[in-house]
Amino acid sequence: MREVKGIVKNFGSVFFLLVPLLVLPTVHATQIISGSGPFSTTVISSVTSLVDGIAIIQETFTLSLTGLFVGTTLGTALVVIDLSTGSGVFHGMQTFTGTANGVAGSFQMSFSAEITGFTSFQGQFTILTGSGGLSNLHGHGTIAGIVNVSGTYSGTFTFT
């Protein structure tokens, strides 16, 4: 009888030690995704200033994206172009609303690019913060295309 009481007592001690493990948060695996797709641009408004042969343009725009990201963005950009060479740069911020890999939500991203020949651009973007189902989305990638017309994006993204 003492053996049974000892076994029950030891089981109770072990059980008591294991109970806290039941309330620990579940560990989620990080999902790494590579993806790409096209986008088209619509300029909503722009203000242009000319200074010594340099065009300085402030734009508000939308993008329509398909591929890994399906949805729209609303953003602002500062574009600077040397009118004598057609070379320039742009940078800005935008907010995406839609789905990423089928998960709904929104996120903010920064972007920057170099312009050549007045129209072509190549650059990069970084996802900064998200909300909804995309609150744990992080990533960065490349962009390329025709200024204020269309382009493509490609990158590596993680859901943590």
PDB file of C-alpha atoms in Angstrom:
ATOM      1  CA  MET A   1       0.000   0.000   0.000  1.00  0.00           C
ATOM      2  CA  ARG A   2       2.888   2.360   0.771  1.00  0.00           C
ATOM      3  CA  GLU A   3       4.301   1.712  -2.729  1.00  0.00           C
ATOM      4  CA  VAL A   4       1.033   2.802  -4.337  1.00  0.00           C
ATOM      5  CA  LYS A   5       0.884   5.974  -2.204  1.00  0.00           C
ATOM      6  CA  GLY A   6       4.499   6.773  -3.176  1.00  0.00           C
ATOM      7  CA  ILE A   7       3.768   6.310  -6.885  1.00  0.00           C
ATOM      8  CA  VAL A   8       0.633   8.477  -6.670  1.00  0.00           C
ATOM      9  CA  LYS A   9       2.562  11.104  -4.719  1.00  0.00           C
ATOM     10  CA  ASN A  10       5.386  11.135  -7.320  1.00  0.00           C
ATOM     11  CA  PHE A  11       2.866  11.294 -10.185  1.00  0.00           C
ATOM     12  CA  GLY A  12       1.169  14.251  -8.501  1.00  0.00           C
ATOM     13  CA  SER A  13       4.501  16.066  -8.199  1.00  0.00           C
ATOM     14  CA  VAL A  14       5.358  15.462 -11.853  1.00  0.00           C
ATOM     15  CA  PHE A  15       1.857  16.499 -12.954  1.00  0.00           C
ATOM     16  CA  PHE A  16       2.123  19.690 -10.894  1.00  0.00           C
ATOM     17  CA  LEU A  17       5.420  20.526 -12.643  1.00  0.00           C
ATOM     18  CA  LEU A  18       3.965  19.902 -16.120  1.00  0.00           C
ATOM     19  CA  VAL A  19       0.808  22.036 -15.716  1.00  0.00           C
ATOM     20  CA  PRO A  20       2.636  25.358 -16.369  1.00  0.00           C
ATOM     21  CA  LEU A  21       3.731  24.019 -19.758  1.00  0.00           C
ATOM     22  CA  LEU A  22       0.079  23.868 -20.803  1.00  0.00           C
ATOM     23  CA  VAL A  23      -0.319  27.627 -20.460  1.00  0.00           C
ATOM     24  CA  LEU A  24       2.797  28.577 -22.436  1.00  0.00           C
ATOM     25  CA  PRO A  25       2.065  30.208 -25.812  1.00  0.00           C
ATOM     26  CA  THR A  26       2.093  27.929 -28.796  1.00  0.00           C
ATOM     27  CA  VAL A  27       5.271  28.217 -30.846  1.00  0.00           C
ATOM     28  CA  HIS A  28       4.602  29.280 -34.431  1.00  0.00           C
ATOM     29  CA  ALA A  29       6.988  28.435 -37.204  1.00  0.00           C
ATOM     30  CA  THR A  30       8.310  31.213 -39.404  1.00  0.00           C
ATOM     31  CA  GLN A  31       7.053  30.869 -42.961  1.00  0.00           C
ATOM     32  CA  ILE A  32       9.417  32.202 -45.654  1.00  0.00           C
ATOM     33  CA  ILE A  33       7.828  33.031 -49.005  1.00  0.00           C
ATOM     34  CA  SER A  34       9.341  34.285 -52.247  1.00  0.00           C
ATOM     35  CA  GLY A  35       6.910  36.015 -54.553  1.00  0.00           C
ATOM     36  CA  SER A  36       6.436  38.495 -57.339  1.00  0.00           C
ATOM     37  CA  GLY A  37       3.869  40.135 -59.533  1.00  0.00           C
ATOM     38  CA  PRO A  38       2.951  43.089 -61.712  1.00  0.00           C
ATOM     39  CA  PHE A  39       1.529  46.463 -60.716  1.00  0.00           C
ATOM     40  CA  SER A  40      -0.013  49.413 -62.516  1.00  0.00           C
ATOM     41  CA  THR A  41       0.231  53.029 -61.372  1.00  0.00           C
ATOM     42  CA  THR A  42      -2.373  55.804 -61.303  1.00  0.00           C
ATOM     43  CA  VAL A  43      -1.211  59.317 -60.361  1.00  0.00           C
ATOM     44  CA  ILE A  44      -3.891  61.125 -58.343  1.00  0.00           C
ATOM     45  CA  SER A  45      -2.097  64.453 -58.032  1.00  0.00           C
ATOM     46  CA  SER A  46       1.338  65.938 -58.625  1.00  0.00           C
ATOM     47  CA  VAL A  47       3.082  69.243 -58.040  1.00  0.00           C
ATOM     48  CA  THR A  48       6.204  70.033 -60.077  1.00  0.00           C
ATOM     49  CA  SER A  49       8.881  72.616 -59.354  1.00  0.00           C
ATOM     50  CA  LEU A  50      11.773  73.426 -61.694  1.00  0.00           C
ATOM     51  CA  VAL A  51      15.094  74.550 -60.230  1.00  0.00           C
ATOM     52  CA  ASP A  52      18.173  74.957 -62.460  1.00  0.00           C
ATOM     53  CA  GLY A  53      17.156  72.198 -64.853  1.00  0.00           C
ATOM     54  CA  ILE A  54      16.050  69.830 -62.097  1.00  0.00           C
ATOM     55  CA  ALA A  55      12.397  68.732 -61.864  1.00  0.00           C
ATOM     56  CA  ILE A  56      11.172  68.143 -58.311  1.00  0.00           C
ATOM     57  CA  ILE A  57       7.816  66.369 -58.283  1.00  0.00           C
ATOM     58  CA  GLN A  58       5.621  65.535 -55.301  1.00  0.00           C
ATOM     59  CA  GLU A  59       3.046  62.865 -56.161  1.00  0.00           C
ATOM     60  CA  THR A  60       0.109  61.087 -54.633  1.00  0.00           C
ATOM     61  CA  PHE A  61      -0.614  57.801 -56.403  1.00  0.00           C
ATOM     62  CA  THR A  62      -2.280  54.411 -56.235  1.00  0.00           C
ATOM     63  CA  LEU A  63      -0.973  51.039 -57.334  1.00  0.00           C
ATOM     64  CA  SER A  64      -3.019  48.025 -58.326  1.00  0.00           C
ATOM     65  CA  LEU A  65      -1.082  44.811 -57.602  1.00  0.00           C
ATOM     66  CA  THR A  66      -1.532  41.162 -58.519  1.00  0.00           C
ATOM     67  CA  GLY A  67       0.615  38.101 -57.898  1.00  0.00           C
ATOM     68  CA  LEU A  68       1.682  37.380 -54.327  1.00  0.00           C
ATOM     69  CA  PHE A  69       0.097  40.695 -53.280  1.00  0.00           C
ATOM     70  CA  VAL A  70      -3.459  41.237 -54.494  1.00  0.00           C
ATOM     71  CA  GLY A  71      -4.846  44.675 -53.676  1.00  0.00           C
ATOM     72  CA  THR A  72      -4.192  48.388 -53.897  1.00  0.00           C
ATOM     73  CA  THR A  73      -1.903  50.957 -52.348  1.00  0.00           C
ATOM     74  CA  LEU A  74      -2.195  54.650 -51.626  1.00  0.00           C
ATOM     75  CA  GLY A  75       1.113  56.468 -51.418  1.00  0.00           C
ATOM     76  CA  THR A  76       3.207  59.583 -51.785  1.00  0.00           C
ATOM     77  CA  ALA A  77       6.542  60.012 -53.523  1.00  0.00           C
ATOM     78  CA  LEU A  78       9.178  62.654 -54.088  1.00  0.00           C
ATOM     79  CA  VAL A  79      10.688  62.421 -57.580  1.00  0.00           C
ATOM     80  CA  VAL A  80      13.823  64.342 -58.617  1.00  0.00           C
ATOM     81  CA  ILE A  81      14.948  64.272 -62.276  1.00  0.00           C
ATOM     82  CA  ASP A  82      17.847  66.025 -63.980  1.00  0.00           C
ATOM     83  CA  LEU A  83      16.200  67.278 -67.181  1.00  0.00           C
ATOM     84  CA  SER A  84      19.520  67.421 -69.042  1.00  0.00           C
ATOM     85  CA  THR A  85      20.264  63.698 -68.565  1.00  0.00           C
ATOM     86  CA  GLY A  86      16.952  62.026 -67.721  1.00  0.00           C
ATOM     87  CA  SER A  87      18.533  60.503 -64.624  1.00  0.00           C
ATOM     88  CA  GLY A  88      16.887  60.793 -61.267  1.00  0.00           C
ATOM     89  CA  VAL A  89      15.636  59.207 -58.087  1.00  0.00           C
ATOM     90  CA  PHE A  90      12.399  58.769 -56.209  1.00  0.00           C
ATOM     91  CA  HIS A  91      11.429  57.643 -52.731  1.00  0.00           C
ATOM     92  CA  GLY A  92       8.277  57.480 -50.684  1.00  0.00           C
ATOM     93  CA  MET A  93       5.815  55.568 -48.547  1.00  0.00           C
ATOM     94  CA  GLN A  94       2.620  53.706 -49.325  1.00  0.00           C
ATOM     95  CA  THR A  95      -0.037  51.671 -47.551  1.00  0.00           C
ATOM     96  CA  PHE A  96      -1.139  48.365 -49.083  1.00  0.00           C
ATOM     97  CA  THR A  97      -4.618  46.937 -48.445  1.00  0.00           C
ATOM     98  CA  GLY A  98      -5.503  43.470 -49.703  1.00  0.00           C
ATOM     99  CA  THR A  99      -4.057  39.990 -49.387  1.00  0.00           C
ATOM    100  CA  ALA A 100      -0.525  38.611 -49.243  1.00  0.00           C
ATOM    101  CA  ASN A 101      -0.345  34.918 -50.057  1.00  0.00           C
ATOM    102  CA  GLY A 102      -4.112  34.771 -49.429  1.00  0.00           C
ATOM    103  CA  VAL A 103      -3.968  36.429 -45.972  1.00  0.00           C
ATOM    104  CA  ALA A 104      -5.980  39.675 -45.628  1.00  0.00           C
ATOM    105  CA  GLY A 105      -4.700  42.846 -43.990  1.00  0.00           C
ATOM    106  CA  SER A 106      -2.662  45.951 -44.658  1.00  0.00           C
ATOM    107  CA  PHE A 107       0.933  47.109 -44.323  1.00  0.00           C
ATOM    108  CA  GLN A 108       3.094  50.169 -44.848  1.00  0.00           C
ATOM    109  CA  MET A 109       6.176  50.064 -47.009  1.00  0.00           C
ATOM    110  CA  SER A 110       8.969  52.414 -47.959  1.00  0.00           C
ATOM    111  CA  PHE A 111      10.488  52.420 -51.432  1.00  0.00           C
ATOM    112  CA  SER A 112      13.227  54.102 -53.439  1.00  0.00           C
ATOM    113  CA  ALA A 113      14.543  53.785 -56.968  1.00  0.00           C
ATOM    114  CA  GLU A 114      16.857  55.226 -59.595  1.00  0.00           C
ATOM    115  CA  ILE A 115      15.425  56.576 -62.851  1.00  0.00           C
ATOM    116  CA  THR A 116      17.235  56.307 -66.196  1.00  0.00           C
ATOM    117  CA  GLY A 117      16.242  57.770 -69.549  1.00  0.00           C
ATOM    118  CA  PHE A 118      13.378  59.762 -67.967  1.00  0.00           C
ATOM    119  CA  THR A 119      11.103  56.712 -67.711  1.00  0.00           C
ATOM    120  CA  SER A 120      12.755  53.453 -66.598  1.00  0.00           C
ATOM    121  CA  PHE A 121      13.309  52.733 -62.915  1.00  0.00           C
ATOM    122  CA  GLN A 122      14.901  50.075 -60.712  1.00  0.00           C
ATOM    123  CA  GLY A 123      14.796  50.087 -56.944  1.00  0.00           C
ATOM    124  CA  GLN A 124      13.831  48.419 -53.719  1.00  0.00           C
ATOM    125  CA  PHE A 125      11.104  48.344 -51.085  1.00  0.00           C
ATOM    126  CA  THR A 126      10.823  47.329 -47.427  1.00  0.00           C
ATOM    127  CA  ILE A 127       7.698  46.336 -45.503  1.00  0.00           C
ATOM    128  CA  LEU A 128       7.669  48.316 -42.254  1.00  0.00           C
ATOM    129  CA  THR A 129       4.507  47.582 -40.240  1.00  0.00           C
ATOM    130  CA  GLY A 130       1.311  45.647 -40.782  1.00  0.00           C
ATOM    131  CA  SER A 131      -2.159  45.130 -39.351  1.00  0.00           C
ATOM    132  CA  GLY A 132      -4.880  42.507 -39.478  1.00  0.00           C
ATOM    133  CA  GLY A 133      -3.646  39.183 -40.794  1.00  0.00           C
ATOM    134  CA  LEU A 134      -0.501  40.922 -42.095  1.00  0.00           C
ATOM    135  CA  SER A 135       0.640  42.288 -38.732  1.00  0.00           C
ATOM    136  CA  ASN A 136       3.441  39.715 -38.638  1.00  0.00           C
ATOM    137  CA  LEU A 137       4.550  40.124 -42.273  1.00  0.00           C
ATOM    138  CA  HIS A 138       8.103  41.327 -42.889  1.00  0.00           C
ATOM    139  CA  GLY A 139      10.120  41.533 -46.062  1.00  0.00           C
ATOM    140  CA  HIS A 140      11.899  43.431 -48.761  1.00  0.00           C
ATOM    141  CA  GLY A 141      12.405  43.192 -52.464  1.00  0.00           C
ATOM    142  CA  THR A 142      13.034  44.874 -55.773  1.00  0.00           C
ATOM    143  CA  ILE A 143      10.898  46.950 -58.119  1.00  0.00           C
ATOM    144  CA  ALA A 144      11.393  47.821 -61.787  1.00  0.00           C
ATOM    145  CA  GLY A 145       9.309  49.386 -64.513  1.00  0.00           C
ATOM    146  CA  ILE A 146       8.182  52.529 -66.281  1.00  0.00           C
ATOM    147  CA  VAL A 147       7.673  55.632 -64.091  1.00  0.00           C
ATOM    148  CA  ASN A 148       3.968  56.354 -63.437  1.00  0.00           C
ATOM    149  CA  VAL A 149       2.833  53.520 -65.734  1.00  0.00           C
ATOM    150  CA  SER A 150       3.570  50.000 -64.527  1.00  0.00           C
ATOM    151  CA  GLY A 151       6.190  47.623 -63.214  1.00  0.00           C
ATOM    152  CA  THR A 152       6.965  44.445 -61.354  1.00  0.00           C
ATOM    153  CA  TYR A 153       7.928  43.570 -57.803  1.00  0.00           C
ATOM    154  CA  SER A 154       9.822  40.579 -56.440  1.00  0.00           C
ATOM    155  CA  GLY A 155      10.981  39.712 -52.956  1.00  0.00           C
ATOM    156  CA  THR A 156      11.324  37.458 -49.962  1.00  0.00           C
ATOM    157  CA  PHE A 157       8.800  37.714 -47.145  1.00  0.00           C
ATOM    158  CA  THR A 158       8.345  36.109 -43.748  1.00  0.00           C
ATOM    159  CA  PHE A 159       5.278  35.515 -41.629  1.00  0.00           C
ATOM    160  CA  THR A 160       6.432  35.201 -38.008  1.00  0.00           C
TER     161      THR A 160
END
